[in-house]
mmCIF file of C-alpha atoms in Angstrom:
data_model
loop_
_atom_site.group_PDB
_atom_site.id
_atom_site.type_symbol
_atom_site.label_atom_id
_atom_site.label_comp_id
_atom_site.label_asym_id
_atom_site.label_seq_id
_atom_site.Cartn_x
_atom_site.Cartn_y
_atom_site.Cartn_z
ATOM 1 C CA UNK M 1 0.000 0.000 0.000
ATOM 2 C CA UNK M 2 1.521 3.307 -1.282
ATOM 3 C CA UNK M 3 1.012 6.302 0.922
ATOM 4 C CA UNK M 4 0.477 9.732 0.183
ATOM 5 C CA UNK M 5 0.901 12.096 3.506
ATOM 6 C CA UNK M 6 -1.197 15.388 3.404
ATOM 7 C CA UNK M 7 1.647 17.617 3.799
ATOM 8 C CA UNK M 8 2.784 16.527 0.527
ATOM 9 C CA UNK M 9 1.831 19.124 -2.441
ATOM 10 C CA UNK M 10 -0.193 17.173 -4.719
ATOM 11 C CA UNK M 11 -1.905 18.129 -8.159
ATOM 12 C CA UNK M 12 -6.192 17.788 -8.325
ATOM 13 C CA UNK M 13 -7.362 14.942 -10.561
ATOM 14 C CA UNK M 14 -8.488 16.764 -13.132
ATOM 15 C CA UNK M 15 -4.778 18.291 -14.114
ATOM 16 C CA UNK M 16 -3.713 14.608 -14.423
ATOM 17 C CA UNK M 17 -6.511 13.892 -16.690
ATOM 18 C CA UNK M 18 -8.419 11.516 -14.470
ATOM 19 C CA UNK M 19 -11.843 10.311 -16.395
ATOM 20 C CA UNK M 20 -14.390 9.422 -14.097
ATOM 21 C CA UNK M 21 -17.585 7.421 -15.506
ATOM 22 C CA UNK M 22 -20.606 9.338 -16.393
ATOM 23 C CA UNK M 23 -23.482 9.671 -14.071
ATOM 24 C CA UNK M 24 -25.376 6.712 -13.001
ATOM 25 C CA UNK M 25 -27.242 6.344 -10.147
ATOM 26 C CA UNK M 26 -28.044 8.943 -7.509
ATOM 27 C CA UNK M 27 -27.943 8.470 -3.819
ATOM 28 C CA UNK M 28 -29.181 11.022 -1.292
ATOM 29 C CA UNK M 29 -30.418 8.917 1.857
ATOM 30 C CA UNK M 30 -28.501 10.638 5.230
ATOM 31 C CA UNK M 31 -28.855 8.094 7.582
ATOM 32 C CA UNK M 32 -27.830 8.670 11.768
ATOM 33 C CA UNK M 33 -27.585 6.158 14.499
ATOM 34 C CA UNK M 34 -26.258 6.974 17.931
ATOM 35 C CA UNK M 35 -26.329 6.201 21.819
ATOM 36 C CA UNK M 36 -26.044 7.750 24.424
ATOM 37 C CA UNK M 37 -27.981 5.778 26.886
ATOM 38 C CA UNK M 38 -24.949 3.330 27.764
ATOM 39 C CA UNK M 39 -24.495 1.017 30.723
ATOM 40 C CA UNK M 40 -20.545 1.609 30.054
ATOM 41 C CA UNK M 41 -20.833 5.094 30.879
ATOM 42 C CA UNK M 42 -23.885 7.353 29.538
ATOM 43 C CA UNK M 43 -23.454 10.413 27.314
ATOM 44 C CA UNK M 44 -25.640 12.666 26.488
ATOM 45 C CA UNK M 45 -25.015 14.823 23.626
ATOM 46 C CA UNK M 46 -24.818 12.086 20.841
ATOM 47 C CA UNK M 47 -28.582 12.098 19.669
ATOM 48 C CA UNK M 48 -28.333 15.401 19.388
ATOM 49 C CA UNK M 49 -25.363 15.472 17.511
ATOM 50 C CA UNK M 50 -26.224 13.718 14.923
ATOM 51 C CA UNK M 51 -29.901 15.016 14.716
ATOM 52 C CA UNK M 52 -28.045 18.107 14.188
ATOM 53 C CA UNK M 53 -25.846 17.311 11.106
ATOM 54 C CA UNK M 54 -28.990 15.715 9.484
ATOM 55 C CA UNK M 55 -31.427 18.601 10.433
ATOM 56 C CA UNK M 56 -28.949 21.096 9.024
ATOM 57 C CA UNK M 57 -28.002 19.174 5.900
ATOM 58 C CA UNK M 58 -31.927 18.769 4.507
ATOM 59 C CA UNK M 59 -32.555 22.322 5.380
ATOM 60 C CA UNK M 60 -31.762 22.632 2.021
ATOM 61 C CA UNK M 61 -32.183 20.459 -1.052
ATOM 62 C CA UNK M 62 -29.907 17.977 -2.384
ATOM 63 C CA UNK M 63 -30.128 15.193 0.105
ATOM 64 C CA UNK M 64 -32.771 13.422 2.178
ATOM 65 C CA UNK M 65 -33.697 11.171 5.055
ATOM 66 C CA UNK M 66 -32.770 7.424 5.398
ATOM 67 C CA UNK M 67 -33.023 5.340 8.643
ATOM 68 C CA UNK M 68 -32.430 6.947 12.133
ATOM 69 C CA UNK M 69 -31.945 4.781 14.922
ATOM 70 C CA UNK M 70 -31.081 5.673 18.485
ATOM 71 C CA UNK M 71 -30.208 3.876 22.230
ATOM 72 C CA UNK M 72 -31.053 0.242 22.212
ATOM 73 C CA UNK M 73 -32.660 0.520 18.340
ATOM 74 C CA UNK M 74 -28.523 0.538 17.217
ATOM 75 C CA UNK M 75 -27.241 -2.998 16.579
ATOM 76 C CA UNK M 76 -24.353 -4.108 16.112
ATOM 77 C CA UNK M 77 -25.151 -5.786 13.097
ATOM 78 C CA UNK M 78 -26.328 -2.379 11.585
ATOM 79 C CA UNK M 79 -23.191 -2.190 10.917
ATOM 80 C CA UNK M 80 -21.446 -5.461 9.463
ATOM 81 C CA UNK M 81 -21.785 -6.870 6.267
ATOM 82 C CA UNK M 82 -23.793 -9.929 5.061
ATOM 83 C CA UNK M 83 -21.381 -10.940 2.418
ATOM 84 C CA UNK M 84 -19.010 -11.159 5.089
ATOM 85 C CA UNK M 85 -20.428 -12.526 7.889
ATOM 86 C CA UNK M 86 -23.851 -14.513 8.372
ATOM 87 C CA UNK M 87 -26.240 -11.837 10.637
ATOM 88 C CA UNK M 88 -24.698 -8.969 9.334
ATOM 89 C CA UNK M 89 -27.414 -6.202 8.170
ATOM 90 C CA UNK M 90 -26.039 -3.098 7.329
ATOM 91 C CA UNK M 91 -27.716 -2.927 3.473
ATOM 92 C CA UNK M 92 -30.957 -2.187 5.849
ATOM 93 C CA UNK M 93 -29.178 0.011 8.212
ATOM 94 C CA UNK M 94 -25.546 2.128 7.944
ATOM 95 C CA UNK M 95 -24.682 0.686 4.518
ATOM 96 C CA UNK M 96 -28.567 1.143 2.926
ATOM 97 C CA UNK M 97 -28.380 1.624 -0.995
ATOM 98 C CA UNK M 98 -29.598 4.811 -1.929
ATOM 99 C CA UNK M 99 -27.617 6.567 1.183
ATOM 100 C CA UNK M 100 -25.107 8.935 0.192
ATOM 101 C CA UNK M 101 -23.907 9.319 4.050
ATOM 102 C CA UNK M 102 -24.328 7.618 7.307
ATOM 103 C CA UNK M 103 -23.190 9.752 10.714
ATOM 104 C CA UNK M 104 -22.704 7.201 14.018
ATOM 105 C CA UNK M 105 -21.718 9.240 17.343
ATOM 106 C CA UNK M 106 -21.026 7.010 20.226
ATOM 107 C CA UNK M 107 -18.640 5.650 22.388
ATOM 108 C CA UNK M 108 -15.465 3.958 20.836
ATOM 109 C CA UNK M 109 -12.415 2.265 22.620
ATOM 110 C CA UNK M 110 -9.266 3.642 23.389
ATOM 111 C CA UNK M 111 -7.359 0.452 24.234
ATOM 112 C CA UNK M 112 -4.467 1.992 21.774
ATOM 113 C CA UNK M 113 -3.204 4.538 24.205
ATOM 114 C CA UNK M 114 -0.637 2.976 26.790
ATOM 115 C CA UNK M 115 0.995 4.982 29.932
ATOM 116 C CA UNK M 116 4.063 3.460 28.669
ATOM 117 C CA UNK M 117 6.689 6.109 28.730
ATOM 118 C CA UNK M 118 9.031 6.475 25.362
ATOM 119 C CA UNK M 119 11.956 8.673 24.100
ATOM 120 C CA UNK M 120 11.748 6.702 20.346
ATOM 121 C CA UNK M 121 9.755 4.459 18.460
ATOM 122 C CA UNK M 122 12.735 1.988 19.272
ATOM 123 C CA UNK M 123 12.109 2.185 22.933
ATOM 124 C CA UNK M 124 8.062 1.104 22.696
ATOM 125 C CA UNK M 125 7.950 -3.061 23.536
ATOM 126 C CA UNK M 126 6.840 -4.790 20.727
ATOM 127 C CA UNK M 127 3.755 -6.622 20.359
ATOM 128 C CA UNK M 128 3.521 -8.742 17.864
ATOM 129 C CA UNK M 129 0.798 -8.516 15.061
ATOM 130 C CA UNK M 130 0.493 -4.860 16.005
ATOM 131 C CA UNK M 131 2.642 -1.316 14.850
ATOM 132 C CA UNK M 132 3.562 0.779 17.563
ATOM 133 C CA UNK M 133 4.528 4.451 17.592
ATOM 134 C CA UNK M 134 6.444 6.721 19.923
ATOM 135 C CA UNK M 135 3.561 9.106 20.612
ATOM 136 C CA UNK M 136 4.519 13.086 21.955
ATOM 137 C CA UNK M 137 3.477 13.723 25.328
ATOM 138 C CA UNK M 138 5.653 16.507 26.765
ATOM 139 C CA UNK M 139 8.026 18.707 25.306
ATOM 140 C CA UNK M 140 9.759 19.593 28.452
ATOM 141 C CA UNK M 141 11.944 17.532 28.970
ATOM 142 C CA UNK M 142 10.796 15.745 25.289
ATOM 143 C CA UNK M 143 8.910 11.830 25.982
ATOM 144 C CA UNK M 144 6.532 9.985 24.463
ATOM 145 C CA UNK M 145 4.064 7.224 25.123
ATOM 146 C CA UNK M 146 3.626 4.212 23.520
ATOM 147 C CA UNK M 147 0.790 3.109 21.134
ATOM 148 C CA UNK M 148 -0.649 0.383 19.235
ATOM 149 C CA UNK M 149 -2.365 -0.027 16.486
ATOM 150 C CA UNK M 150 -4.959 -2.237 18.244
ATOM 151 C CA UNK M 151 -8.443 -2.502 15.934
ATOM 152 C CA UNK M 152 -11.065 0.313 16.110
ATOM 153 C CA UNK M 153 -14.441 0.147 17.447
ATOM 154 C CA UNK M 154 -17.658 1.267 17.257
ATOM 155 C CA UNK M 155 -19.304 0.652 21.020
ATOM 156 C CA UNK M 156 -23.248 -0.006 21.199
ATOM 157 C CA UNK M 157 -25.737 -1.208 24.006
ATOM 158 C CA UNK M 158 -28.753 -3.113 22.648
ATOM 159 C CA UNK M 159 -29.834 -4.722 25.791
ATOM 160 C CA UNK M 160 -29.194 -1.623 27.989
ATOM 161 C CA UNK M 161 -27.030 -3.677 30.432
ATOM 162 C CA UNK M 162 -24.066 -4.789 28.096
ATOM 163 C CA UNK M 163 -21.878 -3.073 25.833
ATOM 164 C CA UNK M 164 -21.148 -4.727 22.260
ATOM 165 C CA UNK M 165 -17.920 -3.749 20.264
ATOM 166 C CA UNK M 166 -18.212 -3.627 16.281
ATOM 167 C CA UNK M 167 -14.683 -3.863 15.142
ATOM 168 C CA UNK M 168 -14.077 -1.739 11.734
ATOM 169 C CA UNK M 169 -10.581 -2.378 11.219
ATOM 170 C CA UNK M 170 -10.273 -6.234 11.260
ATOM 171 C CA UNK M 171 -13.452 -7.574 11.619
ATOM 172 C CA UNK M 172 -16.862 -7.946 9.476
ATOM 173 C CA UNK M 173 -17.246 -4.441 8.497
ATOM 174 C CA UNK M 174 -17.568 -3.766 4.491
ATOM 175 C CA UNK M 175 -19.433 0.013 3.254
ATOM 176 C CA UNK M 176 -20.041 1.443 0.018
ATOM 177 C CA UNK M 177 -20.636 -1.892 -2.242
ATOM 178 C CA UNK M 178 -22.930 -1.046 -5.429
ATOM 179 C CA UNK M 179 -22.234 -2.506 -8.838
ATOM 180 C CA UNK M 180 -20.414 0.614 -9.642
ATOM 181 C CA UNK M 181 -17.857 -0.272 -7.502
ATOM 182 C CA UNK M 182 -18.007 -3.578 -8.184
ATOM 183 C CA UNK M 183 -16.831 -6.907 -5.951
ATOM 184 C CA UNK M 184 -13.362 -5.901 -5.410
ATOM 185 C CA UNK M 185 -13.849 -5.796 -1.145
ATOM 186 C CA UNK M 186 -15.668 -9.326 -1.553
ATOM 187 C CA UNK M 187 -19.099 -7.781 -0.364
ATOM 188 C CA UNK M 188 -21.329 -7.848 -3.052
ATOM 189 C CA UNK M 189 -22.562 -4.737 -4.847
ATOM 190 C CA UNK M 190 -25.666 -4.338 -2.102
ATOM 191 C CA UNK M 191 -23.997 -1.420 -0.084
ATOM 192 C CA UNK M 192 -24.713 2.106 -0.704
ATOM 193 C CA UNK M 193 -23.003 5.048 1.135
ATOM 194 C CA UNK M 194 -20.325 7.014 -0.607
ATOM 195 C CA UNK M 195 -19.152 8.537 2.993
ATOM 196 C CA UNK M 196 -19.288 7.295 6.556
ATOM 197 C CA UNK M 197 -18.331 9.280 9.481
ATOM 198 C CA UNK M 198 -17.516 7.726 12.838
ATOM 199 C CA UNK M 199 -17.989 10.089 15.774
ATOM 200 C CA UNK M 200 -16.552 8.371 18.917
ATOM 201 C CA UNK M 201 -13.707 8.236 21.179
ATOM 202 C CA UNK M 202 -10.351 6.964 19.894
ATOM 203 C CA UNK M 203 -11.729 6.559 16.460
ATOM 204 C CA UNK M 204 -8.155 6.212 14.547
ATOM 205 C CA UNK M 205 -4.469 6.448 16.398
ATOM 206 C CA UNK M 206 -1.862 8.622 14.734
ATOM 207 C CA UNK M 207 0.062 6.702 11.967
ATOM 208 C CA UNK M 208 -2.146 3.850 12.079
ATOM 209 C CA UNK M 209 -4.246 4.411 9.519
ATOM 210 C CA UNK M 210 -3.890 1.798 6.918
ATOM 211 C CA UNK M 211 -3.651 -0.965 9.628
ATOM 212 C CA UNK M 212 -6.833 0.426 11.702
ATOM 213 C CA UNK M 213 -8.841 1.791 8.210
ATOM 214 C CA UNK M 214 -8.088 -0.160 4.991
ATOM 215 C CA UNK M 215 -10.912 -3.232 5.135
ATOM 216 C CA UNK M 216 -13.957 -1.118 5.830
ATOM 217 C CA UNK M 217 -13.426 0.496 2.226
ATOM 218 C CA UNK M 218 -15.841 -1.538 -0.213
ATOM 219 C CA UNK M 219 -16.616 0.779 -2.564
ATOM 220 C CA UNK M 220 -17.286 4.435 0.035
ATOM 221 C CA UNK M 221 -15.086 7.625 -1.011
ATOM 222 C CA UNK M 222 -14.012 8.336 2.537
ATOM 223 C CA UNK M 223 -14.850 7.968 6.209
ATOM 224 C CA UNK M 224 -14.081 10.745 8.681
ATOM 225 C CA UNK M 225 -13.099 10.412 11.800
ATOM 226 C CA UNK M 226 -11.882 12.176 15.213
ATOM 227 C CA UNK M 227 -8.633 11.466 16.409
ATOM 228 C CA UNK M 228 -6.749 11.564 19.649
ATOM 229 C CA UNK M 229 -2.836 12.671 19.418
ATOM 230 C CA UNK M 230 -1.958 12.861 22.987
ATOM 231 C CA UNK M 231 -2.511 9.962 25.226
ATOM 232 C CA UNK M 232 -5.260 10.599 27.135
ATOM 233 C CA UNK M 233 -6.707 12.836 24.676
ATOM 234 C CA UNK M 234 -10.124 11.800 23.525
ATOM 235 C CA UNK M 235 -12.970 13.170 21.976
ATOM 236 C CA UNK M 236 -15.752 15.120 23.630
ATOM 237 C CA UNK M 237 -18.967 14.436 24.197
ATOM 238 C CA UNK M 238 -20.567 17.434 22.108
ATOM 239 C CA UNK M 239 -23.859 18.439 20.231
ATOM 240 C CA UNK M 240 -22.331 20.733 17.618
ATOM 241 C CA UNK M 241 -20.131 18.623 15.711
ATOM 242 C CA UNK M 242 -22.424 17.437 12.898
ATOM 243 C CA UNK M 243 -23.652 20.924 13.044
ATOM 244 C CA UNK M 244 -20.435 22.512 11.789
ATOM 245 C CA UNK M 245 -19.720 19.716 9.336
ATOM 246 C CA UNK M 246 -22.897 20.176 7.478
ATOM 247 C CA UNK M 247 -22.973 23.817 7.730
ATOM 248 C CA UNK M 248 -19.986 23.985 5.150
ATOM 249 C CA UNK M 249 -22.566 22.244 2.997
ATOM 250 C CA UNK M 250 -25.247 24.600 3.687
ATOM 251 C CA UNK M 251 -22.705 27.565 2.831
ATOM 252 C CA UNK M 252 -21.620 26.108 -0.814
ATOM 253 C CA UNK M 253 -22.686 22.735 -2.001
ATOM 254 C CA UNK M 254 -19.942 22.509 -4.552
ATOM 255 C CA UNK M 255 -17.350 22.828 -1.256
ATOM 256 C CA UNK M 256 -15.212 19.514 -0.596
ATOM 257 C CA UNK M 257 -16.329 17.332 1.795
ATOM 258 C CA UNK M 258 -12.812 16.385 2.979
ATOM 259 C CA UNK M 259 -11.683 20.354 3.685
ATOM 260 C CA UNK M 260 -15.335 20.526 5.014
ATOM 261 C CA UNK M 261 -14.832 17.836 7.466
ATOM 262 C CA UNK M 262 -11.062 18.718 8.764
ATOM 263 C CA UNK M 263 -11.955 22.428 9.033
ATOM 264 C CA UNK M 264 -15.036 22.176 10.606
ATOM 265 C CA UNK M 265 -13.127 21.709 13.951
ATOM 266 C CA UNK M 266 -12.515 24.934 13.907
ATOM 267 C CA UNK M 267 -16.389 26.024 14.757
ATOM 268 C CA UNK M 268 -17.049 23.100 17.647
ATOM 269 C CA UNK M 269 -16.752 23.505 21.082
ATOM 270 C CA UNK M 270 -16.589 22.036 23.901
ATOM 271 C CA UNK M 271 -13.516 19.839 25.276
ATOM 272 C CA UNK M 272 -10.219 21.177 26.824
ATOM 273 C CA UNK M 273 -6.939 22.165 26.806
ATOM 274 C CA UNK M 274 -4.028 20.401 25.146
ATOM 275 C CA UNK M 275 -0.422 20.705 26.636
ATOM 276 C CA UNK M 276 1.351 22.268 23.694
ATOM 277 C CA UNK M 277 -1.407 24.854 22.982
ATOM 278 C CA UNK M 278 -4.729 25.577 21.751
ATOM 279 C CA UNK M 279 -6.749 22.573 22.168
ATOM 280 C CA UNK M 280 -11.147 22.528 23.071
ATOM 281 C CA UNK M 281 -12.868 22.602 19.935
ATOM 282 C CA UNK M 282 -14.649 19.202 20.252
ATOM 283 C CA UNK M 283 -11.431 17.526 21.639
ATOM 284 C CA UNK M 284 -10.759 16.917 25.612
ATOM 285 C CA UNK M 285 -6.701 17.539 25.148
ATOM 286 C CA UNK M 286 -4.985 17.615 22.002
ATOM 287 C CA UNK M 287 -6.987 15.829 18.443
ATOM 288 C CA UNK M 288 -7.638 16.676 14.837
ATOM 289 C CA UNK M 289 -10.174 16.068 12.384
ATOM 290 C CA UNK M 290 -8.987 13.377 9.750
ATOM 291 C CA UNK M 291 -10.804 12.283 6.372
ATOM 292 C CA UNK M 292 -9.213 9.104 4.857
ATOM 293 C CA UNK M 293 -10.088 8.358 1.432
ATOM 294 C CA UNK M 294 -8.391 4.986 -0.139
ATOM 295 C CA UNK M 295 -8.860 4.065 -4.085
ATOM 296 C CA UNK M 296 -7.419 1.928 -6.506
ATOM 297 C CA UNK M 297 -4.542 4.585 -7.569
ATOM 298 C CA UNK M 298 -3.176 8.070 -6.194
ATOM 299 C CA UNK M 299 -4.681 10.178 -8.282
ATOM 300 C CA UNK M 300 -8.187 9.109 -7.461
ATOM 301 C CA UNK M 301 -7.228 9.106 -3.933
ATOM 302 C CA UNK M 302 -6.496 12.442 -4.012
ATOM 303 C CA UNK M 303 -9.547 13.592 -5.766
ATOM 304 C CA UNK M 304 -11.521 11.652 -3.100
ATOM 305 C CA UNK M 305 -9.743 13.376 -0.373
ATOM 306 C CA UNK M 306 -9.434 16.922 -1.189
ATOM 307 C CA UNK M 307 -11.460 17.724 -4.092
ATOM 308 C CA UNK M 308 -14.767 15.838 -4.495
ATOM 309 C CA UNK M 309 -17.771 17.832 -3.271
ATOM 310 C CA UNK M 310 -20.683 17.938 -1.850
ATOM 311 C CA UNK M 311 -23.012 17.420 -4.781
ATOM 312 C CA UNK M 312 -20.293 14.650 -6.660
ATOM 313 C CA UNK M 313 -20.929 12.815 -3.399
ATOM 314 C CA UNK M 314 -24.049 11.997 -4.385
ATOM 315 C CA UNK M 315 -22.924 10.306 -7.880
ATOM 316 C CA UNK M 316 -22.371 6.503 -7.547
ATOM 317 C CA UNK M 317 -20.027 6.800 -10.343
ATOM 318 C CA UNK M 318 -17.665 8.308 -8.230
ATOM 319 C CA UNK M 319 -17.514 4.974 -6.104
ATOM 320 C CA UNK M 320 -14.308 4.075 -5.017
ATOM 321 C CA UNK M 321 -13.120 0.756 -7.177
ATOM 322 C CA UNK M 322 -10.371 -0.650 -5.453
ATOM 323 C CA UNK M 323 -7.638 -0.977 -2.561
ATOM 324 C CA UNK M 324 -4.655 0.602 -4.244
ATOM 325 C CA UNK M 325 -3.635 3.785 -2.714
ATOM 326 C CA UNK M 326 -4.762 5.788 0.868
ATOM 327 C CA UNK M 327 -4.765 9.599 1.376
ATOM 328 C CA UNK M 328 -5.811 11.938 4.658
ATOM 329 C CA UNK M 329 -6.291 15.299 5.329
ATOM 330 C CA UNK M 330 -6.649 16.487 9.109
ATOM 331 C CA UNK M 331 -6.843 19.726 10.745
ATOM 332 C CA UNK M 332 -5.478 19.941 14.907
ATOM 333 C CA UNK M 333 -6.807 22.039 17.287
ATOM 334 C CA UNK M 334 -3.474 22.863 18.438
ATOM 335 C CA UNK M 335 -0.198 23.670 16.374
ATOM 336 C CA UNK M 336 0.802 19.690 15.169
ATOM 337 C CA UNK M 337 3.313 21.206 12.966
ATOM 338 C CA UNK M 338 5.730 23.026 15.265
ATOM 339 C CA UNK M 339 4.633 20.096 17.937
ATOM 340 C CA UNK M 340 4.122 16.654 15.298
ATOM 341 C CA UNK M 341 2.668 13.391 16.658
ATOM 342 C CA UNK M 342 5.525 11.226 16.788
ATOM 343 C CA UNK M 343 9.333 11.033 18.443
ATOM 344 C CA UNK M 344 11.815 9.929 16.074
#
């Protein structure tokens, strides 16, 4: 898997003469699940939240409501595939066809993050199977702590009395199948959404994304996420997130999604400091908005990433047909370049 870092200058798809098919099918379905009535530990602004981004988005035209489901009515099969595993149901639920975009806010794991201390990448213990990175944590004097790239997961409650993980790095989760896309991910063509994002805590660890974000790609242009770059940094339990995100829409529907996304920190609140600056804005510590986007070459990854919009979105023709190449964008709500993630 190449990699394409978003600091790197790159060139838009259309100078290098990338030829997308012509229009086909349409999808506009916005579909929201989230809990906040957890026996793990209740929240309470994750209804809310994603009410919010769906309210704001059809206050306009161009999109419209699929499935909302809330509390104990959010499976975790909702999410897995059928293709995949035997029970899985998420062509009726977060993967519907028709749905352009499905928004989950919830709790997530943050089993990644370790208290062990580091002055390198070299000095993290290895665990095998897993990547591990050298994580900043002070400047002064300059350590580190240790992380993993340990699978990702969405948390639900069904019963009300016991949590369930759904594991979307390694596990039974496949979004975005439709015979545009084709059978590349081995999940049929039955999905549907060109864009999912995943509003909980931990949701991706720094450098870990093609480990922790590859196999949920079936055939979706890009899944955003919140992530953590401080241990013991997570993500805050807020109202206003999908709010911000789809007010970029509401401001100029021919906007990327991907700038949308990342930038959109900017306008949340809530959350705290961070211990090299800045921080709040959604985040409790030090985080960033990222939008991954993976595709069967570079240039289409980048295209995906930083240029498609709003209304191309919509066009199942601009499906993504392949593993091949990964690209993210993210935007800190702190100064990550004179303070980066990792220690050497």
């Amino acid at each position: 898997m190449n990699l394409i870092k978003t600091h790197v200058p790159y060139v838009m798809a259309a100078t290098l003469g990338i030829s997308f098919l012509p229009a086909q099918a349409v999808e506009t379905g916005i579909t929201i699940e989230a809990v906040d009535a957890y026996s793990c530990g209740a929240l309470s602004n994750d209804i809310p939240n994603v009410d919010n981004f769906r309210n704001r988005m059809l206050s306009i035209g161009g999109y419209t409501a699929g499935v909302r489901y809330t509390n104990g009515l959010v499976y975790p099969t909702d999410f897995t595939d059928p293709q995949v595993i035997s029970g899985g149901a998420d062509t009726s639920n977060f993967d519907r066809p028709g749905d352009a975009i499905s928004y989950f806010s919830g709790h997530g794991t943050c089993d990644d993050q370790t208290n062990t201390a580091c002055t390198s990448n070299a000095g993290c213990p290895t665990i095998a199977g897993l990547q591990k990175q050298c994580l900043r944590f002070t400047d002064s004097p300059l350590t580190g702590r240790c992380v993993y790239s340990r699978p990702r997961n969405i948390v639900v409650d069904k019963t009300g009395t016991s949590c369930q993980l759904v594991n979307y790095s390694t596990g039974s989760v496949r979004w975005g199948e439709t015979p545009s896309a084709g059978t590349w991910a081995g999940a049929g063509t039955n999905g549907g959404i060109n864009l999912a994002v995943i509003d909980n805590s931990c949701g991706i660890t720094p450098g870990m994304y093609v480990s922790q974000l590859l196999r949920p790609f079936a055939g979706l242009s890009s899944i955003a996420l919140i992530m953590p770059t401080r241990v013991g940094s997570d993500t805050a339990d807020v109202a206003n997130r999908g709010r911000a995100f789809a007010d970029r829409y509401v401001a100029n529907v021919n906007s990327a999604v991907g700038p949308s996304w990342t930038s959109s920190i900017n306008s949340v609140t809530g959350g705290s400091s961070c211990a090299f600056g800045g921080g709040s804005h959604g985040v409790v510590g030090c985080g960033a908005h990222i939008y991954v986007s993976v595709e069967v070459n570079q240039a289409r990854a980048e295209w995906a990433n930083r240029t498609e919009s709003w209304v191309q979105l919509r066009n199942e023709a601009n499906d993504g047909i392949g593993w091949g190449w990964m690209s993210w964008l993210y935007t800190c709500n702190y100064d990550c370049n004179n303070h980066p993630f990792f220690l050497p």
